[in-house]
Structure formats: C-alpha cells, structure tokens
C-alpha atoms as one frame of an Amber mdcrd trajectory, in Angstrom:
protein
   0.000   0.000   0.000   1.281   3.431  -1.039   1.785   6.133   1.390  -0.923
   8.134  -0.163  -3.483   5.065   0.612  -2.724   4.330   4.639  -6.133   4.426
   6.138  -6.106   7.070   9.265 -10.133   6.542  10.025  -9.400   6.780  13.798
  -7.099   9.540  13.717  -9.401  12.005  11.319 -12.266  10.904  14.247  -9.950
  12.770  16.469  -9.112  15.634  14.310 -12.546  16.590  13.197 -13.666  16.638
  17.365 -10.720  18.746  17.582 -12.015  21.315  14.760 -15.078  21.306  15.407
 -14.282  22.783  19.259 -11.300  25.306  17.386 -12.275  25.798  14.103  -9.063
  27.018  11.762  -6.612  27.159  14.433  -3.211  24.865  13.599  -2.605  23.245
  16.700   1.313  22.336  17.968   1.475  18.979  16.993   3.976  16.594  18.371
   4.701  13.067  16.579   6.666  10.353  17.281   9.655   9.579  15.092  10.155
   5.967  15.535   7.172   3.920  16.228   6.932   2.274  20.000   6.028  -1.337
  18.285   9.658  -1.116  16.217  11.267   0.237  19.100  10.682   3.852  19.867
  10.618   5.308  23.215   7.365   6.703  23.111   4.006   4.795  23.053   1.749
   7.338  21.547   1.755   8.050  17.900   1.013  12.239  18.310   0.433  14.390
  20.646  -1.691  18.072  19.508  -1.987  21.076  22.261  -4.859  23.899  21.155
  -4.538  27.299  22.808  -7.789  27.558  24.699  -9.149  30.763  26.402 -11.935
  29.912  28.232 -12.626  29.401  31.535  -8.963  30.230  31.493  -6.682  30.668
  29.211  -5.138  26.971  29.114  -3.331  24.414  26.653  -5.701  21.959  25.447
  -3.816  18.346  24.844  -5.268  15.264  23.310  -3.114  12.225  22.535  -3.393
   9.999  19.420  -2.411   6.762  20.377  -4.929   4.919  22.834  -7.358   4.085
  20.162  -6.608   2.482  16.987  -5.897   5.550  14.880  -5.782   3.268  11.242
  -7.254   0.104  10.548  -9.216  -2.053  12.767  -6.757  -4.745  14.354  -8.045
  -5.598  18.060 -10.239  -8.483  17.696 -12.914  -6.137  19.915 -15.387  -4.751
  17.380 -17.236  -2.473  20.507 -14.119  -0.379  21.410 -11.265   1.191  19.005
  -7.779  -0.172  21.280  -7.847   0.415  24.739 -11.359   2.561  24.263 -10.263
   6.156  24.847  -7.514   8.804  24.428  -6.548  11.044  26.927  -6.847  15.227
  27.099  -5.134  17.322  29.587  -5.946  21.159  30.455  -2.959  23.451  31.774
  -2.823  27.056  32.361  -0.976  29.103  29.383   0.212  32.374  30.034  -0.399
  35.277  27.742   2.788  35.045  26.200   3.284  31.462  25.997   3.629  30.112
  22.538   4.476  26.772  22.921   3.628  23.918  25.390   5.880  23.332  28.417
   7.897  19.653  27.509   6.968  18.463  30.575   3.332  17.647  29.832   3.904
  15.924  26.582   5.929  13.394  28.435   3.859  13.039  31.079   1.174  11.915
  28.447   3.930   9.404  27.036   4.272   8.580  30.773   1.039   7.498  30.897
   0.858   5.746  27.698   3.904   3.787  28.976   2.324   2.679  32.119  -1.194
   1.629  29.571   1.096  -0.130  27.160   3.294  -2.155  29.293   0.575  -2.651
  32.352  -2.439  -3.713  30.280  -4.252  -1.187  32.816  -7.005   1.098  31.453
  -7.711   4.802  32.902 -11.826   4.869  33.107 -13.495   8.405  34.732 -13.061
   7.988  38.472 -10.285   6.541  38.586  -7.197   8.367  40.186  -2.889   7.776
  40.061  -0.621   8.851  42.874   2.812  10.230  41.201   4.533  10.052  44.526
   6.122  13.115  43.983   5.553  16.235  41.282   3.564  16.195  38.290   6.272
  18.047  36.702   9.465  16.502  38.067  11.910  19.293  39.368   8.763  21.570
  40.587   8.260  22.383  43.722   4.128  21.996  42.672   1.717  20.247  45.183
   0.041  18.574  42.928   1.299  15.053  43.377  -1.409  12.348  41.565  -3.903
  12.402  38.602  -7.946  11.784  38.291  -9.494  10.992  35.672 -13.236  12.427
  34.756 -14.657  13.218  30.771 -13.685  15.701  29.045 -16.546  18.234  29.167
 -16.178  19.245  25.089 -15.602  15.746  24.021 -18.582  12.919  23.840 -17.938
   9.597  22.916 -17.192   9.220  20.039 -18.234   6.062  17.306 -15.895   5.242
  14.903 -14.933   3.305  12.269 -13.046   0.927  14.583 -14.941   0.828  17.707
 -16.237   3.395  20.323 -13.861   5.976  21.856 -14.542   8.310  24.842 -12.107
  11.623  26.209 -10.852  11.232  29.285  -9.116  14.626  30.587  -6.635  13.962
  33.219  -6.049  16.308  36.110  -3.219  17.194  38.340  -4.601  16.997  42.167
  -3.003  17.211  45.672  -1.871  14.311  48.201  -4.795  15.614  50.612  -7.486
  15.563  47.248  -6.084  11.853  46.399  -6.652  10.992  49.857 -10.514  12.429
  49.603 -11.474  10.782  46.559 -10.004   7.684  47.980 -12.324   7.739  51.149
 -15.116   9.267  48.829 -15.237   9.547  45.537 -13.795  10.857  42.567 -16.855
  12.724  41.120 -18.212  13.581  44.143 -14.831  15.142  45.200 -14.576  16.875
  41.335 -18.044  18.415  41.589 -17.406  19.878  45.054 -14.330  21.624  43.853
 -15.521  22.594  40.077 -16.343  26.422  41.524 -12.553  26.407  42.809 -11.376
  24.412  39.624 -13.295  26.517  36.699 -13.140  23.968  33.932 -10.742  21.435
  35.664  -7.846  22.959  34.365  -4.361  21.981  36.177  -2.640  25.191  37.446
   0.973  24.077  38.916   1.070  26.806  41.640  -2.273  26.360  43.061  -3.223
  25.150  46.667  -4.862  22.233  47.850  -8.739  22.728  47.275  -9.791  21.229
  51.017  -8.419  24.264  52.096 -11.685  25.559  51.546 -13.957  25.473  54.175
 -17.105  24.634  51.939 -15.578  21.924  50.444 -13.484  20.301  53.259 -17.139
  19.776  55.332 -18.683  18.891  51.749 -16.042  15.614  51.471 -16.738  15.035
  55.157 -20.596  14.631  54.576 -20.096  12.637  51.668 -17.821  10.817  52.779
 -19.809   9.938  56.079 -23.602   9.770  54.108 -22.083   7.673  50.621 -19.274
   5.818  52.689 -16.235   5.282  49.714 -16.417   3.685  46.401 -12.679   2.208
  46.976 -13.043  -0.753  47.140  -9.327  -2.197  45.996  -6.553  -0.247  46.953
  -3.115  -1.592  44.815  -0.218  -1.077  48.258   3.503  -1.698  47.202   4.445
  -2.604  50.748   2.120  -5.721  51.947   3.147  -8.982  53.606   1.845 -11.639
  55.411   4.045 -13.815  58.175   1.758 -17.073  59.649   1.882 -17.117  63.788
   4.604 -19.876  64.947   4.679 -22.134  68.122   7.403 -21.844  70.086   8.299
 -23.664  73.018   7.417 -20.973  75.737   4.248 -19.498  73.468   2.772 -18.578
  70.197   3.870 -15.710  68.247   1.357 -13.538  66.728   0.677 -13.622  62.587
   1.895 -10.448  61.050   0.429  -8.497  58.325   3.290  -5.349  57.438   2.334
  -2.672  55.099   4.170   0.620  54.321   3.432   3.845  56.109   2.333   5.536
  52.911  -0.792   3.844  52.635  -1.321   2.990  56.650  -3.313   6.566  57.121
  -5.395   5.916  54.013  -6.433   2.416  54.829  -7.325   3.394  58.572 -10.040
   5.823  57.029 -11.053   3.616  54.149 -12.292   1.091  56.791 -14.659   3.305
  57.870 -16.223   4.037  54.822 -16.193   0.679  53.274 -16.181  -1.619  56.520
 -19.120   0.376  58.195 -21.206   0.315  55.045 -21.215  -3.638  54.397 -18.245
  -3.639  51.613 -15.782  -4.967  51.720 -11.715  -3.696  51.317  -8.972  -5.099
  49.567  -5.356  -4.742  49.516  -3.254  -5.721  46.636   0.252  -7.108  46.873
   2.804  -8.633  44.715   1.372 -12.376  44.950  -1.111 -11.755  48.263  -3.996
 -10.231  48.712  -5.708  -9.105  52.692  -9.611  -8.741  52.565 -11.034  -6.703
  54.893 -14.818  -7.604  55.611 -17.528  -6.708  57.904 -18.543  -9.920  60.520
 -19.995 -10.594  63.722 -16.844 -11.006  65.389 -13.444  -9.732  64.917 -10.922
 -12.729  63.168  -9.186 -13.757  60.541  -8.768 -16.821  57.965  -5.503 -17.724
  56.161  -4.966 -18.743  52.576  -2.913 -19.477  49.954  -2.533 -16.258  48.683
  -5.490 -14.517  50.507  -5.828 -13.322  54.104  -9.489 -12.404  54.761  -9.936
 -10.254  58.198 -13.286 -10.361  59.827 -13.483  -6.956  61.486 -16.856  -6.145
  63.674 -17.397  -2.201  64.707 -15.296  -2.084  67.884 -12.079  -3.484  65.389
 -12.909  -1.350  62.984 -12.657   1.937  65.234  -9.662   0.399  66.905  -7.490
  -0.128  63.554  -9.157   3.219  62.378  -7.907   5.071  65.420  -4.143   3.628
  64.959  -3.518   3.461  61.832  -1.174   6.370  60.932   1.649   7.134  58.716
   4.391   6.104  60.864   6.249   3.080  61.561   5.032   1.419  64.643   3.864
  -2.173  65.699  -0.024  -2.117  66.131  -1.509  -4.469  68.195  -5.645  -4.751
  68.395  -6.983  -5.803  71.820 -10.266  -6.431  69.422  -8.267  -8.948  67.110
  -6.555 -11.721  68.766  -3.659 -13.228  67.268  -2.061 -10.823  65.129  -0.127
  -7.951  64.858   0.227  -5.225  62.127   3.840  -4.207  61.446   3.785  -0.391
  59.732   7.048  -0.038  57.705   8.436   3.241  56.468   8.140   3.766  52.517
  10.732   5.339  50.803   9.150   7.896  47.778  11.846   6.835  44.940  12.534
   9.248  41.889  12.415   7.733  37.664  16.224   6.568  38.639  15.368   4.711
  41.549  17.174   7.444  44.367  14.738   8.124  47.490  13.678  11.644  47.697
  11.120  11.209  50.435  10.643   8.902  53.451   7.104   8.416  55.058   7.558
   7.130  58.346
C-alpha cells in the first residue's frame, strides 16, 4: 500500500472533534519519530496542544495513540484499542507560545504505564505520582484523576467506540478524599474552585476551603467510599509460629504511605457492608464486615473479619508512621507499619514516610 493510501479513520475521528471545538486554528502537533512497536521510546503516535481561552486561558492536549488511529486490528469490534484517548488542560500564560515539555511526556508517561501494564484509565479513577507532576517543581500537585472531558462525547468510529478522558493534576490531601469518597463527588465539590478542571501548577490544595473540606466530610460519612481495591507496594503476610514458651502472633506489614489511608477507608467501606482489599505482589488481605473480629488464612489470601469495635480500633491507629499495632479487638495478630521510601524515575529516594 502506497503512502498516499494508509487508512487514518481513527485519527481524522480525532481531528474533526478537535475542529469542530477550534475551528481554523493549527494546533502544535507533536509526533513520534520511531514507532513504539519497532522500538521507539514513546508509546503514543502524536500528541496536539490547542490554545484555549476559556474558563482560562489553558493548553488543550489530546493524545493519538490509545485508540486504533488506522485500521481495525483488536479483535474487539465495541471499542477502538484500549477505548479512549486522553486530554489534559494546563494554564498558558499570555505570552506562551508553545507547550511546556513536561506535559507531553507526562502523556507518554502514561501511555507507557497503559502499554506495558495492560491497565485502562476509566473516569473515576485516580494515580498517585509520589512526587511532582512536573518533576523538578516544587508543585503540590502530586497524583492524577481521571473524569470526561466536558467538550468531548464519545465518540463512534470506524473501529470501535472511543470516549475523552481529561486527566487532572490533584493534591496528596485531594487523592486521599477521593479515595475515602469519591472521585466525582470530590470533582463536583471543587468545580467552583477548579473553573473547567484545568491543572494550574502553583495552586493550593482545594480542602483548604472550608465549603468543600465539610462537603467531602458529609459525603464521605452519608455515601461511605467507592474504593473498594486499593493496589499497596508494601504488603506482607508472616503465619503465627509455636514456640516452646508461646505462640507468636501472625503479622500483616504494610508501608506507612498507605497505613493513614487504609485506617479511614475502613470506615467508609467496613461500616457500610463492603468490603476492602489490599493488593500485593502475589497476596492479597480482605477486609470484611462480621460478627466477630478474626481472621482466615490462605494461599494467597488473608481475609480479616473486622466487627465495629475493630474497625474503630485499627481506624484510630492506623497512621503514617512506623510502629507495631496491636488490636486488643483482634486476637492473634499484629500489624507491622514499615516506612516507605518515595523513589525518583532513577530509583534514588527523595522522600521517606515514616
């Protein structure tokens, strides 16, 4: 086939959302030289960024990449690849011409965690970053949600359905929120602070807020959160032994990073009837509401039978900080908080928690 006859169905989908929202203007368009599948750094075939100027003036990104931009070749006739393509909205300045570097690769950041995880972004979901956004920045914002883009419906095309998903840059405290809440319910509290979602590096945390702080608080207390797996680097599971002068208690360790979030997930998940699980490399601990506090070993699977005097116990000491937590309310075992160490693309710590 001639160069002149490559089918781009999917990508002139894209394009003609793209116009239709900017009419005439020639967005900065970013390609990729040598194609990921024959051994090019970056996943994603293009990258455009429109200047937008309302509710802010803003860069308006959408990748080309996700979705099966030529012919059809995923054996899944309802969705075009992996079933959307991301946008992402950052503040421009007046006299900014051309789109910070930064936020491209980030995009080809997170088409290198798609590609090589199998994992798809859906709205709702969120990504901690464990550190900056934009590496080298002293910014807050420290993890990504994921809602739809406002000016972009799903779309149908030739190769399957495709849907916008605009990524957003968010604070450790905002992660934390949508993890005990919600990620739309945490979004549409904050959309008067965040006019059009739009990522501004030098903002602050949202929560600080009044309004919106005792909004997440009510929701989180009247919905209860919609977490209901929770992915922790840090989690292991040690049997009790017999010894000769006793038994020693079974030990479940998991980093300090995620101690403080669990001890307030319980209470939205444990309190409601759902359940909670944490995700390991080979093990996974499920937290469930009984009659009386226990727990049951497998294989690969620790389920813990927590009743409401456990859960306010492990609630009330489960912090970020290393310590040895024994429950007067759960016989038997220990947990064992470990410090996490925050590493950097190179694998050097930059942060401790613990």
């Amino acid at each position: 086939m001639s160069e002149e006859e490559v089918v781009t169905s999917g990508w002139d989908v894209i394009e003609a959302q793209m116009q239709r929202i900017y009419g005439d203007q020639e967005p900065k368009h970013y390609g990729t030289l040598i194609k990921y599948v024959l051994g090019g750094p970056d996943p994603l075939d293009g990258i455009s960024a429109y200047m937008a100027d309302k509710p802010v003036p803003h860069w308006h990104f959408v990748t080309f990449g996700f979705s099966e931009l030529y012919g059809k070749e995923s054996e899944d006739a309802e969705y075009s690849g992996y079933g959307f393509e991301l946008t992402f909205r950052l503040t421009r300045a007046e006299d900014e011409e051309e789109p910070p570097a930064w936020a491209l690769n980030l995009l080809q950041n997170m088409g290198r965690y798609v590609f090589r995880s199998g994992n798809v972004f859906s709205a709702g979901d969120y990504l901690d970053a464990n550190g900056p956004i934009c590496v080298g920045d002293d910014t807050k914002l420290t993890a990504l949600a994921f809602t739809w883009d406002p000016e972009l419906p799903e779309l149908d095309t030739p190769n399957g359905k495709v849907e916008f998903l605009q990524m957003i840059g968010i604070t450790g405290d905002e992660l934390e929120a949508m993890q005990t809440w919600n990620t739309r319910g945490m979004l549409k509290a904050c959309e008067g602070q965040l006019p059009g979602l739009v990522t501004d590096l030098s903002r602050d945390s949202v929560l600080e807020v009044p309004a919106i702080a005792e909004a997440v608080q009510n929701g989180m207390e009247r919905d209860g959160s919609s977490t209901g797996f929770l992915f922790v680097d840090q989690l292991a599971w040690e049997p009790g032994k017999n010894r000769l002068f006793g038994k020693t208690p079974a030990t479940l360790t998991l980093g300090a990073k995620q101690a403080g979030v669990v001890g307030k997930l319980i209470r939205g998940r444990i309190l409601k009837g759902r359940n909670l699980t944490l995700v390991g490399q080979g093990i996974r601990v499920v937290m469930k509401q009984g009659e009386q506090a226990g727990f049951e070993t497998g294989e690969d699977e620790i389920v813990l039978q927590l009743d409401e005097a456990s859960v306010a116990e492990l609630a009330g000491q489960m912090q970020p900080k290393e310590a040895t937590v024994k429950l007067s309310s759960l016989k038997g075992m220990v947990i064992q908080i470990a410090k996490t160490h925050i590493k950097d693309q190179e694998g050097n710590v930059v942060t401790t928690i613990g």
